[in-house]
Amino acid sequence: MNDKNIMESHMGTTAIKISARDVQVYYGDNHAIKDVSIDIEDKTVTAFIGPSGCGKSTFLRCLNRMNDTIDICKVTGSIRIDDEDIYDRRVDPVQLRAKVGMVFQKPNPFPKSIYDNVAYGPRIHGLAQNKADLDDIVERALRRGAIWNEVKDRLQSPGIGLSGGQQQRLCIARAVATEPEVLLMDEPCSALDPIATAQVEELIDELRQSFSVVIVTHSMQQAARVSQKTAFFHLGNMVEYGETGQIFTTPQDPRTESYITGRIG
Amino acid sequence: MTDAIQKPEKKKSSLLQLDARTRTRNAAEKRFKAYGMIAIAFGLLMLSILVFNIVTRGAGAYQQTFIALEVELLAGKLDKKGNRDLDDIKKVSTFGYTPLLSNALEAKVIELGIETDLKAKKMVGILSKSAAAQVRDYVLNNPNKIGETIGFEFLASSRVDGYLKGRVSRDSIGNDKNISPAQLDLVDALKAEGCLAKRFNMSFITGSDASDARPEAAGMGTSMIGSFFMMLVVLVLALPIGVAASIYLEEFAPKNWITDIIEVNISNLAAVPSIVFGILGLAVFINYMHLPNSAPLVGGLVLTLMTLPTIIISTRASLKAVPPSIRDAALGVGASKMQSVFHHVLPLAAPGILTGTIIGLAQALGETAPLLLIGMVGFIASNPPDSIATGLLSPNSAMPAQIYEWAKRADPAFYERAWGGIIILLVFLVTMNTIAVILRRRFERRW
């Protein structure tokens, strides 16, 4: 972790976007997340790192209630976005997910055209008044996904036909098309080659201007490169949370140190 | 670990020589392959025997013996009052037409100079009993032709037809009252003159069933229409109900003991003997709801019950096969559960659903047992229906029921038609299954 960039990534003082308190997650009898409390800042990239099965993806999926789709999953505690409890009975997860977009581990474009992939979200949320509006939204999203130049001539060809890295950027474009406020990324680069990874990481850094980005990653180098804040998860506990530079250079907890030096995980 | 156990000295082995163990393994593999090939060869042999049998026995039904005659439509017999009033003409029954036929046949025999001891009345025996009705139908449709001489092609009686096809011989008719050797002599003579010949019989495919006395006139057409209306009912009911039920069970229903019980029951229903569905249909649709007997609507309802489990099982399987990442993607951009199902999952599952539906329909098309109980098996000589309502509600048979009906009649002429009917049924089934395979191939997607 001798990357010089760590020290250079600057942290502005920003507002708290997501605030979680005493979050517990159970899969049936399995206590997957224990007592996690964390404040995630706006316009910041927050990385969740930790060994496999430590609960970082589970916790990420709590933030847009994707865990609701799993019958046996039970979440307690409070998660507030902009000071509103997202597990309140009045909250419709559909509305929440429009506000908290998500990019998945494996690129999962719909088996439709590139255009329709991006336009789907805005269409179902009624963001466009007419075709021209929608064209604008699609172009803007694809530009923000840093993929516009590669696909602008073949918007009607299937999204499946793109390369893995392009597919993932298409998925990012699809996620930002609905103008979310938070973007969750679940190991977005684990299925990509190093060049595509570099492109996506660059993109994540740009997205920070507009969103609060939460990224789960297996790669500590990646966390160091893209994030300003890092949380280390181990066996369902959040062990340590702090500035990325501090976590990687002077970890407070011995478990964090063991993990980043490669002794556990 | 005692010293008594001595480590056997390892022999130097060559890769170029098979050791005993490898040889046994290879032998076992060869034996297994041989068993497999024998099994498949046996299956193929049986299949080819079946197909050969069906085709050789059934092909006869598509050929029929016709006799060409010029019939003088005597005004004195058909329209005694001479006013060409259709109501008066209708009063003359088919019996009134028979003399015209015997006159025509006699005239033909004299014209061709055929020697025969038969009286004209006996000669008519070589014509089908449907011949008189054929002339009468013609006259009722064209009353202005009365008095003219019109050329007709009449079906020969089933015995004559069997004689030409080799089914009936002079030896075999010793006790047969329907045909005599003298009549066969006449047939031979007419055949030599070219006015009696076998040719392709379209009316077997388009016609309706005929009574025991005239197997030569029986056809599959009306029962095909009956089957068509039943399939229509099955498609209209089973597809939406089945797909809706599977979507609900697969995507929306909570996983608990109630849905578990439902799931087990659906799997069991798929294995319930079809006659049970027939009894259910008899009890519910006919005895309780008082829907008409023998109606394709009832048959369709019964077959719907039978097809539903098949459709539900195959639909659920194809819904399950849609990768969860697609659902995640849809939910991730804020689609509701229903939007994710209808916009993304269902289109991907559609080819599988269609294939399952077609296979379910093909199964229902070939089903006979439930039709026994709701009165669709039996002699139902109805005319082709003139509207959708009569098609659904008036008594009709179905293809497999028609085949069964023919197979159990005494006259060997009907056997031939049963085999011929099987050919039509198989053509339908093979076509439907081929469509299912093509659909699956065509729409198979990578994701």
XYZ file of C-alpha atoms in Angstrom:
712
model
C 0.000 0.000 0.000
C 2.702 2.385 -0.907
C 0.593 4.119 -3.433
C 1.375 7.793 -3.237
C -2.103 8.634 -4.438
C -3.509 7.660 -1.103
C -1.989 10.621 0.600
C -2.987 12.933 -2.180
C -6.672 12.061 -2.334
C -8.176 15.012 -0.697
C -11.145 14.956 1.589
C -13.450 17.917 1.629
C -15.777 18.288 4.553
C -19.122 17.207 3.187
C -22.591 16.444 4.464
C -23.604 13.027 5.745
C -25.703 11.256 3.095
C -26.343 7.878 4.646
C -26.355 7.202 8.312
C -26.652 3.642 9.596
C -27.080 2.761 13.252
C -26.897 -0.676 14.864
C -27.758 -2.515 11.689
C -28.247 -6.252 12.114
C -28.918 -8.587 9.225
C -30.053 -12.166 9.615
C -30.304 -14.790 6.901
C -32.565 -17.207 8.692
C -30.510 -18.179 11.741
C -27.311 -16.814 10.350
C -26.339 -13.457 11.830
C -24.677 -11.911 8.794
C -24.205 -8.287 9.874
C -23.611 -7.365 13.500
C -24.053 -3.900 14.939
C -22.861 -1.888 11.994
C -23.000 1.882 12.410
C -21.545 4.081 9.726
C -21.909 7.571 8.293
C -21.405 7.789 4.552
C -20.662 11.206 3.145
C -22.072 12.886 0.102
C -19.873 13.429 -2.988
C -17.428 10.898 -1.680
C -16.298 7.451 -2.737
C -16.585 5.083 0.201
C -15.001 1.662 -0.165
C -16.027 -1.465 1.739
C -13.196 -3.966 1.956
C -12.830 -7.271 3.728
C -12.416 -10.978 3.140
C -15.064 -13.018 1.281
C -18.225 -13.614 3.250
C -17.553 -10.753 5.650
C -20.894 -9.120 4.901
C -19.791 -6.109 2.912
C -22.033 -6.914 -0.060
C -24.894 -7.750 2.276
C -24.584 -4.408 3.954
C -24.396 -2.643 0.575
C -27.611 -4.348 -0.500
C -29.305 -3.065 2.648
C -28.735 0.473 1.460
C -31.240 0.136 -1.410
C -33.236 -2.681 0.146
C -32.243 -5.217 -2.498
C -32.236 -7.691 0.384
C -36.020 -7.423 0.388
C -36.016 -9.828 -2.542
C -34.592 -12.558 -0.320
C -37.396 -14.026 1.745
C -35.359 -15.220 4.702
C -33.421 -11.983 5.091
C -34.296 -9.779 8.062
C -32.841 -6.323 8.691
C -33.059 -4.409 11.980
C -31.567 -1.133 13.155
C -31.913 2.118 11.275
C -30.551 3.254 7.942
C -31.324 6.868 7.126
C -30.730 8.563 3.806
C -31.044 12.349 4.036
C -32.446 11.736 7.505
C -35.286 9.572 6.267
C -35.511 6.005 7.511
C -35.473 3.807 4.410
C -36.928 0.862 6.335
C -39.938 2.941 7.375
C -43.194 1.196 6.547
C -44.220 4.072 4.288
C -41.162 3.756 2.076
C -41.713 1.987 -1.222
C -38.459 0.247 -2.152
C -39.136 1.055 -5.798
C -38.932 4.787 -5.077
C -35.886 4.226 -2.930
C -34.071 2.347 -5.681
C -34.674 5.189 -8.105
C -32.778 7.361 -5.633
C -30.116 4.785 -4.807
C -28.835 3.234 -8.012
C -26.877 0.031 -8.151
C -24.190 -1.549 -10.329
C -23.626 -5.267 -9.943
C -20.627 -7.540 -9.863
C -21.299 -9.167 -13.204
C -22.241 -6.817 -16.022
C -25.948 -7.484 -16.500
C -27.297 -5.453 -19.403
C -30.857 -6.291 -20.412
C -31.021 -8.367 -23.580
C -32.196 -5.275 -25.421
C -30.555 -2.525 -27.449
C -27.992 -0.195 -25.893
C -30.473 2.651 -26.164
C -33.267 0.710 -24.477
C -30.950 -0.394 -21.697
C -30.290 3.196 -20.705
C -33.756 4.488 -21.528
C -35.539 1.838 -19.456
C -35.105 3.554 -16.083
C -36.096 7.048 -17.258
C -39.073 5.541 -19.084
C -40.544 3.732 -16.100
C -39.944 6.737 -13.860
C -41.442 9.131 -16.409
C -38.380 11.351 -16.552
C -38.773 12.183 -20.221
C -41.632 14.160 -21.745
C -40.952 13.086 -25.312
C -38.578 11.223 -27.572
C -36.120 14.123 -27.859
C -35.988 14.415 -24.078
C -35.282 10.746 -23.770
C -32.576 10.923 -26.435
C -30.923 13.692 -24.385
C -31.114 11.691 -21.173
C -29.663 8.632 -22.865
C -26.826 10.611 -24.405
C -26.023 12.349 -21.119
C -26.040 9.060 -19.224
C -23.844 7.347 -21.786
C -21.419 10.289 -21.676
C -21.280 10.083 -17.889
C -20.704 6.336 -18.254
C -17.724 7.235 -20.466
C -19.009 4.979 -23.194
C -20.788 7.442 -25.520
C -17.974 7.647 -28.045
C -17.810 3.904 -28.409
C -21.503 3.262 -28.896
C -22.972 6.450 -30.370
C -23.066 4.888 -33.852
C -24.772 1.683 -32.776
C -27.303 2.618 -30.147
C -29.782 0.134 -31.571
C -27.447 -2.851 -31.457
C -27.836 -5.238 -28.514
C -26.123 -4.402 -25.233
C -25.059 -8.030 -24.904
C -22.811 -7.614 -27.930
C -20.443 -5.213 -26.131
C -17.227 -6.296 -24.454
C -17.240 -6.960 -20.711
C -15.793 -3.571 -19.790
C -18.172 -1.778 -22.125
C -21.093 -3.720 -20.701
C -20.156 -2.658 -17.191
C -19.889 0.993 -18.227
C -23.247 0.592 -19.957
C -24.646 -0.677 -16.658
C -23.168 2.353 -14.904
C -24.747 4.605 -17.538
C -28.033 2.801 -16.981
C -27.739 3.360 -13.235
C -26.981 7.089 -13.545
C -29.714 7.644 -16.161
C -32.373 7.776 -13.456
C -30.453 10.597 -11.688
C -29.873 8.767 -8.413
C -28.269 10.472 -5.436
C -26.316 7.482 -4.241
C -24.609 4.927 -6.454
C -23.888 1.508 -4.987
C -21.303 -0.640 -6.733
C -20.904 -4.282 -5.808
C -17.426 -5.340 -6.955
C -17.941 -3.615 -10.290
C -14.539 -4.576 -11.665
C -14.185 -8.157 -10.535
C -15.233 -9.507 -13.934
C -13.125 -7.075 -15.917
C -9.611 -7.086 -17.305
C -7.039 -4.523 -16.022
C -7.605 -2.037 -18.858
C -11.371 -2.059 -18.446
C -10.861 -1.825 -14.691
C -8.745 1.291 -15.105
C -11.452 2.862 -17.284
C -14.159 2.101 -14.753
C -12.043 3.383 -11.864
C -11.443 6.627 -13.702
C -15.162 6.840 -14.255
C -15.884 6.282 -10.553
C -13.665 9.199 -9.703
C -15.648 11.416 -12.064
C -18.978 10.205 -10.722
C -17.934 11.443 -7.296
C -18.683 14.970 -8.520
C -22.391 14.201 -8.650
C -23.081 11.250 -6.376
C -22.222 9.630 -3.159
C -20.547 6.422 -4.373
C -20.294 3.301 -2.226
C -18.122 0.581 -3.669
C -17.519 -2.942 -2.463
C -14.219 -4.336 -3.632
C -11.977 -7.307 -3.123
C -8.980 -5.423 -4.325
C -7.273 -3.288 -1.694
C -5.336 -1.496 -4.399
C -8.598 -0.502 -5.984
C -9.969 0.780 -2.696
C -6.799 2.766 -2.227
C -6.961 4.180 -5.745
C -10.597 5.262 -5.938
C -11.911 5.910 -2.467
C -11.639 8.713 0.030
C -13.066 6.698 2.902
C -12.679 3.017 3.615
C -14.548 0.653 5.905
C -13.072 -2.715 6.798
C -15.519 -5.558 7.439
C -14.634 -8.809 9.112
C -16.997 -11.680 10.026
C -20.042 -9.441 9.912
C -18.532 -6.668 11.999
C -17.384 -3.342 10.734
C -13.941 -3.304 12.290
C -12.629 0.026 11.259
C -13.801 3.016 9.258
C -11.804 6.072 8.367
C -9.964 8.044 5.755
C -8.568 5.704 3.126
C -5.028 6.933 3.661
C -5.203 6.389 7.353
C -6.692 2.870 7.043
C -3.951 1.769 4.709
C -1.015 3.421 6.439
C -1.840 3.468 10.127
C -4.689 1.054 10.849
C -5.904 1.217 14.430
C -7.186 -2.327 14.694
C -4.829 -5.323 14.523
C -7.331 -7.196 12.335
C -7.257 -4.426 9.737
C -3.542 -4.493 9.748
C -3.465 -8.265 9.346
C -5.857 -8.011 6.398
C -4.101 -5.270 4.500
C -0.757 -6.899 5.001
C -2.223 -10.181 3.694
C -2.267 -12.277 6.827
C -6.028 -12.860 6.948
C -8.595 -13.031 4.213
C 2.708 -50.816 10.943
C 4.467 -54.037 11.610
C 7.388 -55.455 9.845
C 5.234 -58.306 8.668
C 3.680 -56.078 6.035
C 6.159 -55.933 3.288
C 5.919 -53.324 0.688
C 5.388 -55.074 -2.631
C 8.045 -54.234 -5.039
C 6.740 -51.892 -7.656
C 7.030 -53.316 -11.110
C 8.290 -51.185 -13.867
C 5.342 -50.578 -16.158
C 5.253 -49.452 -19.734
C 2.774 -46.935 -21.068
C 2.716 -48.886 -24.294
C 1.204 -51.926 -22.613
C -2.235 -51.953 -21.035
C -2.293 -53.322 -17.543
C -5.038 -55.672 -16.402
C -7.015 -52.969 -14.599
C -7.171 -50.728 -17.652
C -8.195 -53.660 -19.803
C -11.168 -54.485 -17.558
C -12.164 -50.833 -17.465
C -12.020 -50.576 -21.245
C -13.975 -53.780 -21.627
C -16.649 -52.505 -19.255
C -16.914 -49.278 -21.217
C -17.229 -51.155 -24.498
C -19.930 -53.381 -23.055
C -21.856 -50.370 -21.809
C -21.661 -48.701 -25.204
C -22.870 -51.899 -26.837
C -25.881 -52.115 -24.496
C -26.728 -48.524 -25.336
C -26.493 -49.137 -29.045
C -28.612 -52.281 -28.779
C -31.259 -50.358 -26.849
C -31.332 -47.583 -29.420
C -31.335 -50.028 -32.323
C -34.256 -51.880 -30.747
C -36.122 -48.617 -30.288
C -35.496 -47.560 -33.868
C -36.560 -50.982 -35.130
C -39.834 -50.787 -33.216
C -40.393 -47.244 -34.448
C -39.826 -48.248 -38.051
C -42.127 -51.242 -37.694
C -44.767 -48.930 -36.251
C -44.407 -46.329 -38.967
C -44.290 -49.000 -41.674
C -47.427 -50.624 -40.306
C -49.316 -47.383 -39.996
C -48.376 -46.215 -43.459
C -49.024 -49.503 -45.261
C -52.335 -50.090 -43.549
C -53.456 -46.495 -43.504
C -52.481 -45.470 -47.010
C -55.511 -47.353 -48.364
C -57.854 -44.884 -46.714
C -56.553 -42.116 -48.951
C -57.464 -44.110 -52.061
C -61.017 -44.877 -52.888
C -62.771 -46.586 -55.792
C -65.023 -44.336 -57.823
C -67.474 -45.236 -60.571
C -68.246 -42.705 -63.278
C -71.851 -42.734 -64.549
C -74.123 -40.462 -66.518
C -77.399 -40.193 -64.680
C -80.499 -38.949 -66.391
C -82.407 -36.856 -63.902
C -85.884 -37.980 -64.960
C -88.374 -35.222 -64.430
C -91.175 -37.755 -64.088
C -89.540 -39.251 -60.985
C -88.065 -36.230 -59.310
C -90.622 -33.544 -59.960
C -93.950 -35.139 -60.666
C -95.881 -31.873 -60.617
C -93.397 -30.323 -62.998
C -93.382 -26.919 -61.288
C -89.746 -27.101 -60.064
C -90.932 -26.213 -56.569
C -88.103 -27.003 -54.179
C -90.468 -28.128 -51.437
C -92.043 -30.669 -53.755
C -88.658 -31.888 -54.953
C -87.570 -32.375 -51.356
C -90.455 -34.766 -50.842
C -88.697 -37.316 -53.017
C -86.446 -39.289 -50.651
C -83.228 -41.042 -51.580
C -85.271 -44.175 -52.317
C -86.817 -42.302 -55.185
C -83.386 -41.742 -56.668
C -82.264 -45.355 -56.624
C -84.088 -46.283 -59.876
C -82.232 -43.473 -61.633
C -78.966 -45.053 -60.557
C -79.916 -48.536 -61.665
C -81.091 -47.134 -65.003
C -77.806 -45.337 -65.416
C -75.769 -48.404 -64.521
C -77.796 -50.621 -66.788
C -77.435 -48.161 -69.647
C -73.700 -48.111 -69.072
C -73.479 -51.906 -69.099
C -75.460 -52.094 -72.327
C -73.460 -49.293 -73.876
C -70.178 -51.031 -73.100
C -71.558 -54.386 -74.198
C -70.769 -56.100 -70.920
C -72.342 -59.527 -70.514
C -73.983 -60.024 -67.151
C -76.888 -61.954 -65.689
C -77.465 -59.348 -63.000
C -80.664 -57.401 -62.838
C -80.356 -53.649 -62.721
C -81.522 -53.657 -59.110
C -78.634 -55.926 -58.149
C -76.117 -53.954 -60.155
C -76.681 -50.927 -57.937
C -75.152 -52.981 -55.130
C -71.697 -52.093 -56.376
C -72.396 -48.421 -55.713
C -72.092 -46.902 -52.285
C -75.330 -46.340 -50.408
C -74.353 -42.705 -50.359
C -74.709 -42.459 -54.149
C -78.441 -41.759 -54.080
C -77.937 -39.037 -51.485
C -75.211 -37.539 -53.647
C -77.596 -37.241 -56.602
C -80.356 -35.879 -54.400
C -78.067 -33.208 -52.953
C -77.093 -32.237 -56.460
C -80.705 -31.972 -57.576
C -81.724 -29.923 -54.550
C -78.903 -27.506 -55.263
C -79.562 -27.386 -59.007
C -83.309 -27.975 -59.521
C -83.074 -26.484 -63.009
C -80.975 -29.460 -64.149
C -83.900 -31.861 -63.798
C -84.507 -33.594 -67.102
C -80.872 -33.387 -68.170
C -78.249 -36.103 -68.105
C -75.412 -35.312 -65.735
C -72.058 -37.101 -65.259
C -71.413 -38.194 -61.681
C -68.559 -39.906 -59.913
C -69.957 -42.240 -57.301
C -68.116 -44.009 -54.506
C -68.082 -47.724 -55.010
C -69.384 -49.815 -52.127
C -66.815 -50.804 -49.529
C -66.780 -54.408 -50.758
C -65.948 -53.326 -54.297
C -63.348 -50.965 -52.926
C -61.916 -53.793 -50.820
C -61.865 -56.025 -53.908
C -59.730 -53.508 -55.772
C -57.462 -53.076 -52.767
C -57.081 -56.839 -52.315
C -58.940 -56.936 -49.008
C -61.916 -58.792 -50.485
C -61.557 -61.815 -52.741
C -63.995 -64.199 -54.424
C -63.210 -66.780 -51.733
C -63.820 -64.475 -48.833
C -67.310 -63.399 -49.891
C -68.918 -66.827 -49.665
C -71.307 -65.780 -46.887
C -71.405 -62.099 -47.692
C -74.862 -60.831 -48.532
C -73.575 -57.481 -49.624
C -71.732 -58.659 -52.688
C -71.836 -61.601 -55.084
C -69.266 -63.042 -57.498
C -71.425 -61.864 -60.368
C -71.144 -58.298 -59.109
C -67.394 -58.684 -58.915
C -67.397 -59.864 -62.550
C -69.233 -56.681 -63.423
C -66.666 -54.685 -61.479
C -63.837 -56.350 -63.372
C -65.533 -55.530 -66.661
C -66.187 -51.915 -65.687
C -62.611 -51.571 -64.526
C -61.341 -52.879 -67.852
C -63.454 -50.242 -69.600
C -61.986 -47.535 -67.394
C -65.163 -46.240 -65.796
C -64.293 -47.699 -62.395
C -60.977 -46.740 -60.847
C -59.140 -46.012 -57.625
C -58.029 -42.465 -57.036
C -57.103 -40.055 -54.243
C -59.977 -39.582 -51.821
C -60.149 -36.014 -50.583
C -63.357 -36.645 -48.696
C -61.506 -38.850 -46.219
C -59.692 -35.736 -45.044
C -62.624 -33.341 -45.289
C -65.699 -35.514 -44.779
C -67.586 -36.574 -41.686
C -68.165 -39.965 -40.124
C -70.610 -42.332 -41.834
C -72.835 -45.126 -40.555
C -71.790 -48.769 -40.352
C -73.339 -49.541 -43.731
C -71.139 -47.207 -45.746
C -67.555 -47.118 -44.507
C -66.476 -45.839 -47.923
C -68.035 -42.450 -47.157
C -66.499 -41.937 -43.710
C -63.983 -39.123 -43.256
C -61.961 -37.344 -40.582
C -62.871 -33.763 -41.480
C -65.603 -33.075 -38.947
C -63.706 -34.660 -36.087
C -60.684 -32.561 -37.080
C -62.892 -29.503 -36.672
C -63.997 -30.880 -33.288
C -60.371 -31.260 -32.266
C -59.646 -27.768 -33.554
C -62.368 -26.212 -31.411
C -61.210 -28.164 -28.372
C -57.652 -26.956 -28.897
C -58.982 -23.434 -29.259
C -60.698 -23.712 -25.876
C -57.561 -25.230 -24.340
C -55.333 -22.515 -25.746
C -57.616 -19.653 -24.749
C -58.066 -20.959 -21.199
C -54.958 -22.935 -20.297
C -52.333 -20.530 -21.618
C -53.385 -17.375 -19.711
C -54.449 -19.234 -16.559
C -51.342 -21.405 -16.555
C -48.926 -18.563 -17.229
C -50.567 -16.281 -14.690
C -50.534 -19.007 -12.052
C -46.889 -19.815 -12.652
C -45.825 -16.178 -12.617
C -47.595 -15.695 -9.331
C -46.204 -18.871 -7.785
C -42.697 -18.329 -9.075
C -42.242 -14.586 -8.629
C -44.720 -13.256 -6.102
C -45.982 -15.970 -3.786
C -44.254 -16.251 -0.426
C -42.380 -19.490 0.060
C -44.254 -21.239 2.839
C -46.018 -24.516 3.492
C -49.142 -23.490 1.587
C -47.218 -22.817 -1.606
C -45.232 -25.987 -1.011
C -48.464 -27.987 -0.884
C -49.710 -26.275 -4.032
C -46.465 -27.064 -5.783
C -46.554 -30.748 -4.817
C -50.159 -30.975 -5.930
C -49.459 -29.433 -9.309
C -46.694 -31.952 -9.908
C -49.037 -34.749 -8.879
C -51.857 -33.466 -11.077
C -49.576 -33.762 -14.094
C -49.410 -37.491 -13.412
C -53.121 -38.067 -12.754
C -54.655 -40.475 -15.311
C -56.597 -38.505 -17.862
C -59.772 -40.500 -17.366
C -59.996 -38.972 -13.894
C -60.229 -35.575 -15.529
C -62.981 -37.065 -17.715
C -64.993 -38.083 -14.649
C -64.431 -34.647 -13.151
C -65.637 -33.042 -16.382
C -68.721 -35.276 -16.438
C -69.559 -34.425 -12.848
C -68.891 -30.704 -12.978
C -69.476 -29.500 -16.509
C -72.293 -31.809 -17.604
C -74.112 -33.017 -14.491
C -73.733 -29.865 -12.429
C -73.370 -27.022 -14.915
C -75.573 -28.705 -17.549
C -73.353 -27.921 -20.486
C -74.312 -29.920 -23.583
C -73.099 -33.498 -24.003
C -70.489 -34.315 -26.641
C -69.699 -30.622 -27.147
C -66.126 -29.566 -28.013
C -66.543 -26.808 -25.406
C -66.805 -29.410 -22.637
C -64.036 -31.483 -24.186
C -61.878 -28.378 -24.300
C -62.635 -27.568 -20.654
C -61.687 -31.084 -19.563
C -58.504 -31.013 -21.610
C -57.729 -27.573 -20.160
C -57.776 -29.081 -16.684
C -55.475 -31.804 -17.945
C -53.082 -29.439 -19.743
C -52.813 -26.817 -16.989
C -50.262 -28.714 -14.869
C -48.057 -29.308 -17.913
C -48.135 -25.634 -18.828
C -47.569 -24.490 -15.248
C -44.611 -26.810 -14.761
C -42.905 -25.838 -18.007
C -43.604 -22.138 -17.477
C -42.152 -22.237 -13.982
C -39.104 -24.044 -15.286
C -38.513 -21.422 -17.946
C -39.086 -18.582 -15.459
C -36.550 -20.207 -13.150
C -34.081 -20.414 -16.019
C -34.013 -16.621 -16.421
C -30.855 -15.541 -14.607
C -31.431 -13.613 -11.377
C -29.026 -10.933 -12.591
C -31.734 -9.727 -14.986
C -34.197 -9.356 -12.124
C -31.534 -7.571 -10.054
C -30.782 -5.246 -12.934
C -34.439 -4.317 -13.323
C -34.998 -3.842 -9.579
C -31.737 -1.915 -9.386
C -32.956 0.800 -11.744
C -36.134 1.095 -9.730
C -38.543 -1.141 -11.600
C -41.337 -2.592 -9.520
C -41.582 -6.340 -9.104
C -44.300 -6.515 -11.725
C -42.391 -4.337 -14.173
C -39.314 -6.470 -13.798
C -41.352 -9.605 -14.450
C -43.358 -8.325 -17.395
C -40.668 -6.200 -19.058
C -37.682 -8.468 -18.625
C -38.316 -11.930 -17.222
C -41.382 -12.896 -19.223
C -39.956 -12.013 -22.657
C -36.913 -14.132 -21.877
C -39.053 -17.010 -20.686
C -41.513 -16.752 -23.604
C -39.890 -19.346 -25.891
C -39.905 -21.903 -23.086
C -43.501 -21.075 -22.230
C -44.540 -21.418 -25.876
C -42.748 -24.729 -26.213
C -44.423 -26.054 -23.081
C -47.801 -24.867 -24.299
C -47.422 -26.510 -27.686
C -46.323 -29.768 -26.111
C -49.264 -29.570 -23.711
C -51.607 -28.941 -26.651
C -50.134 -31.861 -28.578
C -50.707 -34.067 -25.545
C -54.302 -32.859 -25.285
C -54.852 -33.382 -29.008
C -54.035 -37.054 -28.719
C -56.107 -37.662 -25.587
C -59.053 -40.059 -25.883
C -59.892 -41.319 -22.420
C -61.484 -38.179 -20.929
C -63.614 -37.806 -24.061
C -65.181 -41.220 -23.434
C -66.936 -39.901 -20.375
C -68.323 -36.706 -21.806
C -69.811 -38.425 -24.812
C -67.418 -37.377 -27.522
C -66.685 -40.978 -28.470
C -69.347 -42.732 -30.493
C -71.097 -42.377 -33.820
C -71.470 -38.644 -34.131
C -72.206 -37.967 -37.768
C -72.510 -34.246 -37.636
C -71.999 -31.884 -40.482
C -69.229 -29.325 -40.378
C -70.396 -26.506 -38.059
C -71.466 -23.274 -39.682
C -70.398 -20.894 -36.903
C -68.055 -20.736 -33.942
C -70.931 -21.135 -31.496
C -72.230 -24.316 -33.124
C -68.656 -25.489 -33.473
C -68.262 -25.206 -29.720
C -71.684 -26.376 -28.608
C -73.025 -28.859 -31.127
C -72.064 -32.523 -30.695
C -68.842 -33.470 -32.360
C -66.098 -35.985 -32.059
C -62.339 -35.533 -31.962
C -59.586 -37.101 -34.016
C -58.405 -39.750 -31.529
C -61.992 -40.502 -30.525
C -62.912 -40.957 -34.188
C -60.008 -43.348 -34.671
C -61.073 -45.337 -31.630
C -64.646 -45.406 -32.896
C -63.575 -46.780 -36.279
C -61.214 -49.300 -34.775
C -63.985 -50.919 -32.754
C -66.462 -51.289 -35.620
C -66.876 -54.719 -37.178
C -66.356 -53.967 -40.841
C -62.675 -54.324 -41.856
C -63.194 -51.343 -44.172
C -63.226 -49.203 -41.024
C -59.855 -50.562 -39.837
C -58.247 -49.079 -42.861
C -59.808 -45.742 -42.011
C -58.632 -45.997 -38.401
C -55.057 -46.434 -39.596
C -55.535 -43.616 -42.068
C -56.821 -41.416 -39.240
C -53.738 -42.231 -37.199
C -51.617 -40.879 -40.041
C -53.468 -37.554 -39.917
C -53.184 -37.401 -36.122
C -49.468 -38.180 -36.246
C -48.904 -35.548 -38.903
C -50.522 -32.994 -36.591
C -48.496 -34.108 -33.568
C -45.204 -34.168 -35.444
C -45.955 -30.729 -36.900
C -46.728 -29.273 -33.482
C -43.624 -30.756 -31.894
C -41.508 -29.525 -34.780
C -42.893 -26.030 -34.306
C -41.991 -26.285 -30.617
C -38.425 -27.302 -31.448
C -38.067 -24.556 -34.050
C -39.393 -21.929 -31.628
C -36.965 -23.046 -28.977
C -34.040 -22.921 -31.397
C -35.056 -19.621 -32.906
C -35.564 -17.694 -29.705
C -32.911 -19.297 -27.579
C -30.960 -16.344 -26.204
C -27.647 -15.845 -24.659
C -27.471 -13.501 -21.727
